[in-house]
Amino acid sequence: MLFILLTSIIIIPTLLGWGKFLEIIFNKQLFEGISGKLIFGIFGISMIWTVLSFFIPLNVFIEIPTILIGLFYFFREKLFLIFYKFSKNDIFLFAVSLFIILFCSSFYPYILDHFGYYLPNIQWLREYGLVKGISNLDLVLGQMSIWHIFQAGFSNFTDPFLRINAVLLIMYLIYIIEKKSWIQLCFLPILFLFSQSPSPDLPVIVFSLILLNEILVNNKNTSLLFAFSVFVFAIKPTMIWLPILTFLYSIFILKSHFKTFLPGILILFLFYFKNIWTFGYPVFPVSMIDFGFSWKPNVELLNSSSQYAIQKTFDNQYSYEEIQKFSTFDHIKNWLFLDGIKSVINILFVLSLIVFTIFTFIKKIKSSLLSAFH
């Protein structure tokens, strides 16, 4: 617990410094406050390290300059002073929640993918960077999630036990307290389950909830919102709905111009290029849009992997042939009511999302009515 706390004490100021640095460069904020700078810092560092990892490993010579730059801007801009705006009640809630996060994150990793997928990915990135055609060595390595690139850069001495998800939960807690979005506290017990490993599931859930909240409170920073939604998609491509939602919000609600989407489009091209470099196709693990690169994996291996991925969605409780016979209703029902803990996680997450959405809409309607009467 103490080591995770010390890791957080280094990484959080570093991200705050980088967030401020990027706000100065682009003259824009993702959103206001401490959490806006923290998430902008994650966003910026992840993009920079993704580009660097094509050429060099993400070793200590990358980590040290990154930390020094972040801490330099943290102290230069006196960002530590913004913590004083929290009330005593906020500090008490933060302290109690922080202890719970540190306690839950201190347990041994239980997710099977930790040693079969996360750890090998991070080790390769730390020692070699992105390796062309690495999916031929192990198909799973072809994914190289951007979240693992972010974790790899901090894994040399700042976070060698790979607890970056615990740090992310602390940032999410800061966002909840800062925005007074108390309903989002109900997600924390579910998210604790992902805190012991650098699972990409945690950042995509947290960032999706934050983006949804920013859309519902009418954040008008279209360019960065869309770019960030593409970044979430790049972490885990199953989140394709998020950039689509942000795009529709930008077009139909904010009436944004096409040029505001250019940063997001550039990130999308970087994501495709990364996958082509490691896997041979634009989107892992789909073998669509074949450019004929010599380092692409064998077709039979891809078919086998695709079938396994479908079975993994249902926790390997059904055969591939059984899943193919499912109706739409069967897909939803069987995913929600799997045997074991995953069923509880799935149901709680869906219920929490529904409650959060209803609560936010009611709050927005009340605010609109109050504004109309005033």
XYZ file of C-alpha atoms in Angstrom:
374
model
C 0.000 0.000 0.000
C 2.798 2.387 0.890
C 4.606 1.715 -2.384
C 1.443 2.424 -4.407
C 1.006 5.673 -2.452
C 4.614 6.696 -3.208
C 4.089 5.815 -6.877
C 0.983 8.011 -6.940
C 2.861 10.883 -5.280
C 5.335 10.853 -8.202
C 2.994 10.112 -11.112
C 0.096 12.451 -10.245
C 2.242 15.645 -10.045
C 4.032 14.522 -13.231
C 0.715 14.182 -15.072
C -0.519 17.507 -13.674
C 2.640 19.198 -14.955
C 2.285 17.622 -18.386
C -1.397 18.524 -18.504
C -0.561 22.184 -17.817
C 2.295 22.088 -20.332
C -0.065 20.763 -23.054
C -2.710 23.349 -22.168
C -0.091 26.070 -22.698
C 1.016 24.576 -26.040
C -2.462 24.035 -27.502
C -4.130 26.932 -25.656
C -7.019 24.572 -24.847
C -8.330 22.552 -21.920
C -9.889 19.106 -22.121
C -12.051 20.338 -19.238
C -11.436 22.561 -16.226
C -9.816 21.643 -12.937
C -7.206 19.258 -11.575
C -8.754 16.187 -13.191
C -8.770 17.909 -16.601
C -5.018 18.448 -16.397
C -4.404 14.908 -15.123
C -6.330 13.282 -17.963
C -4.814 15.644 -20.533
C -1.427 14.549 -19.162
C -2.281 10.859 -19.648
C -3.551 11.624 -23.145
C -0.475 13.594 -24.191
C 2.174 11.313 -22.699
C 0.479 8.224 -24.199
C 0.522 9.770 -27.682
C 4.157 10.893 -27.398
C 5.311 7.503 -26.096
C 3.356 5.661 -28.811
C 5.273 7.577 -31.497
C 8.619 7.110 -29.693
C 8.059 3.363 -29.227
C 8.344 2.835 -33.012
C 11.993 3.886 -32.759
C 13.239 3.265 -29.212
C 12.344 1.161 -26.145
C 10.367 2.794 -23.344
C 13.157 2.398 -20.838
C 14.480 4.520 -17.969
C 15.935 7.056 -20.438
C 12.370 7.886 -21.508
C 10.844 7.718 -18.039
C 13.262 10.079 -16.250
C 12.983 13.025 -18.712
C 9.190 12.636 -18.758
C 9.006 12.826 -14.954
C 11.438 15.750 -14.783
C 9.478 17.779 -17.365
C 6.193 17.077 -15.553
C 7.579 17.975 -12.122
C 9.241 21.104 -13.517
C 5.879 22.454 -14.759
C 4.126 21.250 -11.598
C 6.338 23.466 -9.430
C 6.865 26.256 -11.942
C 3.099 26.806 -12.363
C 2.533 26.216 -8.600
C -0.072 23.569 -9.363
C 0.111 22.241 -5.801
C -1.857 25.309 -4.706
C -5.012 24.146 -6.516
C -5.427 21.333 -3.979
C -6.222 23.922 -1.311
C -9.620 24.645 -2.860
C -11.023 21.349 -1.539
C -13.226 21.616 1.551
C -12.656 19.610 4.762
C -15.507 17.259 3.817
C -13.930 16.716 0.391
C -10.564 15.959 1.976
C -12.142 13.502 4.429
C -14.002 11.688 1.619
C -10.819 11.629 -0.456
C -8.723 10.242 2.425
C -11.183 7.422 3.204
C -11.623 6.514 -0.477
C -7.861 6.702 -1.054
C -7.238 4.189 1.734
C -9.791 1.784 0.201
C -8.229 2.168 -3.277
C -4.720 1.518 -1.917
C -5.957 -1.481 0.086
C -7.797 -3.085 -2.864
C -4.895 -2.411 -5.237
C -2.335 -4.038 -2.958
C -3.600 -7.581 -3.533
C -1.952 -10.101 -5.828
C -3.141 -9.853 -9.493
C -5.957 -12.342 -10.076
C -6.817 -11.598 -13.741
C -5.458 -14.421 -15.909
C -4.439 -11.983 -18.648
C -1.994 -10.300 -16.263
C 0.762 -12.843 -16.907
C -0.376 -14.140 -20.291
C -0.963 -10.763 -21.971
C -0.297 -7.582 -19.945
C 3.118 -8.455 -18.529
C 4.665 -9.769 -21.817
C 3.367 -6.707 -23.714
C 4.861 -4.291 -21.197
C 8.150 -6.212 -21.061
C 8.555 -6.072 -24.850
C 7.714 -2.357 -24.932
C 10.149 -1.629 -22.117
C 13.025 -3.529 -23.708
C 12.436 -3.131 -27.460
C 9.508 -0.783 -28.155
C 7.000 -1.695 -30.864
C 8.360 -4.655 -32.860
C 7.264 -5.107 -36.471
C 5.305 -8.332 -37.007
C 5.530 -9.428 -33.360
C 2.115 -11.130 -33.692
C 3.904 -13.983 -35.514
C 5.762 -14.741 -32.293
C 2.598 -14.570 -30.179
C -0.693 -13.347 -31.668
C -1.708 -11.623 -28.419
C 1.387 -9.404 -28.599
C 0.042 -7.913 -31.836
C -2.485 -5.836 -29.892
C -0.004 -3.665 -27.944
C -2.685 -1.528 -26.288
C -1.854 2.167 -25.875
C -2.613 1.727 -22.173
C 0.244 -0.778 -21.962
C 2.486 1.715 -23.753
C 1.570 4.237 -21.045
C 2.187 1.672 -18.280
C 5.474 0.493 -19.832
C 6.919 4.007 -19.754
C 6.377 4.250 -15.985
C 7.361 0.641 -15.205
C 11.132 1.050 -14.999
C 11.387 2.470 -11.475
C 8.291 4.595 -10.731
C 5.771 1.730 -10.975
C 7.612 -1.617 -11.346
C 4.665 -3.531 -9.827
C 2.325 -2.290 -12.599
C -0.283 -0.560 -10.450
C -1.046 2.297 -12.851
C -4.758 1.412 -12.614
C -4.698 2.285 -8.915
C -3.290 5.715 -9.806
C -6.064 6.101 -12.400
C -8.700 5.315 -9.767
C -7.263 8.071 -7.557
C -7.578 10.483 -10.509
C -11.159 9.365 -11.098
C -11.893 10.003 -7.423
C -10.477 13.534 -7.810
C -12.747 14.058 -10.831
C -15.835 12.900 -8.885
C -15.079 15.174 -5.926
C -14.107 18.121 -8.110
C -17.226 17.911 -10.288
C -19.498 16.980 -7.342
C -20.749 14.055 -9.445
C -21.496 11.888 -6.409
C -23.569 9.336 -8.336
C -20.341 8.121 -9.971
C -19.091 6.869 -6.606
C -21.343 3.851 -7.132
C -18.965 2.646 -9.875
C -15.913 2.474 -7.610
C -16.693 -0.918 -5.950
C -16.864 -2.506 -9.413
C -13.721 -0.762 -10.635
C -11.708 -1.973 -7.629
C -11.699 -5.396 -9.300
C -9.393 -4.036 -12.039
C -6.980 -2.158 -9.779
C -4.351 -4.885 -9.270
C -3.431 -5.207 -12.967
C -2.835 -2.806 -15.886
C -6.077 -3.974 -17.502
C -7.227 -1.713 -20.387
C -10.817 -2.354 -19.234
C -10.464 0.094 -16.333
C -9.297 3.168 -18.308
C -11.923 2.697 -21.035
C -14.701 2.437 -18.421
C -13.444 5.433 -16.429
C -12.776 7.612 -19.489
C -16.148 6.669 -21.010
C -17.983 7.713 -17.835
C -16.055 10.975 -17.729
C -16.733 11.717 -21.398
C -20.426 10.906 -21.021
C -20.626 13.268 -18.058
C -18.820 16.014 -19.996
C -21.230 15.623 -22.906
C -24.241 15.768 -20.578
C -22.946 18.939 -18.895
C -22.524 20.454 -22.366
C -18.733 20.615 -22.696
C -18.155 22.477 -25.978
C -14.488 21.667 -26.535
C -15.295 19.544 -29.588
C -11.777 19.110 -30.918
C -10.250 17.635 -27.741
C -13.387 15.701 -26.752
C -13.459 13.882 -30.093
C -9.682 13.321 -30.049
C -9.917 11.907 -26.533
C -12.820 9.609 -27.506
C -10.660 8.236 -30.355
C -7.852 7.752 -27.823
C -10.241 5.633 -25.684
C -11.127 3.610 -28.801
C -7.402 3.138 -29.480
C -6.960 1.694 -25.965
C -9.712 -0.877 -26.587
C -11.428 -1.013 -30.026
C -14.653 -2.427 -28.548
C -15.325 1.193 -27.465
C -16.121 2.187 -31.070
C -19.455 3.606 -29.883
C -17.722 6.395 -27.931
C -16.122 8.303 -30.858
C -19.357 7.787 -32.816
C -21.379 9.302 -29.954
C -18.942 12.215 -29.576
C -18.978 12.807 -33.343
C -22.796 12.906 -33.437
C -22.847 15.219 -30.394
C -20.369 17.538 -32.102
C -22.234 17.589 -35.436
C -25.876 17.735 -34.374
C -25.693 19.523 -31.007
C -22.669 21.809 -31.273
C -22.723 22.195 -35.099
C -18.941 21.795 -35.240
C -16.833 22.327 -38.356
C -14.978 19.399 -39.947
C -11.531 20.790 -39.088
C -12.244 20.276 -35.363
C -12.095 16.506 -36.003
C -8.580 16.560 -37.513
C -6.692 15.800 -34.232
C -8.943 12.762 -33.659
C -8.431 11.594 -37.245
C -4.642 11.838 -36.803
C -4.854 9.702 -33.645
C -6.990 7.193 -35.562
C -4.330 6.940 -38.287
C -1.644 6.459 -35.615
C -3.736 3.641 -34.107
C -4.114 1.957 -37.523
C -0.413 2.330 -38.283
C 0.548 0.843 -34.892
C -1.638 -2.195 -35.542
C -0.311 -2.643 -39.091
C 3.236 -2.438 -37.729
C 2.753 -5.128 -35.080
C -0.105 -7.190 -36.529
C -0.275 -6.584 -40.284
C -3.883 -5.380 -40.314
C -5.447 -2.030 -39.225
C -7.552 -3.399 -36.351
C -6.514 -6.226 -34.030
C -7.586 -9.085 -34.202
C -9.705 -8.590 -37.358
C -8.112 -9.663 -40.651
C -10.057 -7.157 -42.756
C -8.453 -4.699 -45.232
C -5.466 -6.794 -46.266
C -2.593 -4.638 -47.575
C -0.517 -7.745 -48.240
C 2.260 -7.033 -45.748
C 4.728 -9.881 -45.408
C 4.636 -9.869 -41.599
C 0.893 -10.556 -41.226
C 0.047 -13.741 -39.252
C -1.238 -16.968 -40.794
C -4.953 -16.994 -41.749
C -5.691 -20.221 -39.847
C -4.166 -18.720 -36.710
C -6.387 -15.649 -37.118
C -9.527 -17.758 -37.522
C -8.664 -19.745 -34.412
C -7.998 -16.528 -32.481
C -11.270 -14.992 -33.644
C -13.220 -18.010 -32.412
C -11.408 -17.932 -29.075
C -12.137 -14.205 -28.673
C -15.861 -14.840 -29.182
C -15.785 -17.638 -26.601
C -13.807 -15.405 -24.190
C -16.623 -12.839 -24.321
C -18.787 -15.474 -22.644
C -15.988 -16.558 -20.270
C -15.450 -19.799 -22.251
C -18.744 -21.150 -20.895
C -20.142 -21.872 -24.377
C -18.587 -23.476 -27.438
C -18.098 -21.447 -30.624
C -20.815 -23.490 -32.354
C -23.313 -22.756 -29.556
C -22.579 -19.014 -29.662
C -23.124 -18.925 -33.430
C -26.684 -20.170 -32.847
C -27.504 -17.420 -30.300
C -30.199 -14.892 -31.131
C -29.657 -11.215 -30.181
C -31.653 -11.799 -26.992
C -29.567 -14.910 -26.183
C -26.340 -12.902 -26.577
C -27.500 -10.304 -24.039
C -29.077 -12.787 -21.615
C -26.164 -15.243 -21.614
C -23.594 -12.436 -21.215
C -25.454 -10.989 -18.225
C -26.076 -14.324 -16.511
C -22.732 -16.093 -16.839
C -21.727 -18.462 -14.053
C -19.483 -16.888 -11.431
C -18.311 -13.394 -10.522
C -18.349 -12.040 -14.109
C -22.147 -12.141 -14.125
C -22.222 -9.958 -10.997
C -19.740 -7.502 -12.551
C -21.682 -7.282 -15.829
C -25.074 -6.776 -14.128
C -23.763 -4.225 -11.630
C -22.021 -2.259 -14.378
C -25.125 -2.131 -16.595
C -27.363 -1.153 -13.657
C -24.896 1.502 -12.512
C -24.713 2.943 -16.018
C -28.520 3.102 -16.254
C -28.841 4.774 -12.826
C -26.070 7.236 -13.693
C -27.698 8.151 -17.023
C -31.170 8.643 -15.493
C -29.762 10.696 -12.610
C -27.741 12.919 -14.968
C -30.704 13.532 -17.281
C -32.954 14.433 -14.336
C -30.279 16.796 -13.044
C -29.933 18.392 -16.500
C -33.727 18.837 -16.840
C -33.903 20.471 -13.397
C -31.058 22.838 -14.305
C -32.800 23.767 -17.578
C -36.104 24.456 -15.767
C -34.364 26.598 -13.133
C -32.615 28.586 -15.864
C -35.923 29.088 -17.708
C -37.692 30.446 -14.600
C -34.824 32.769 -13.766
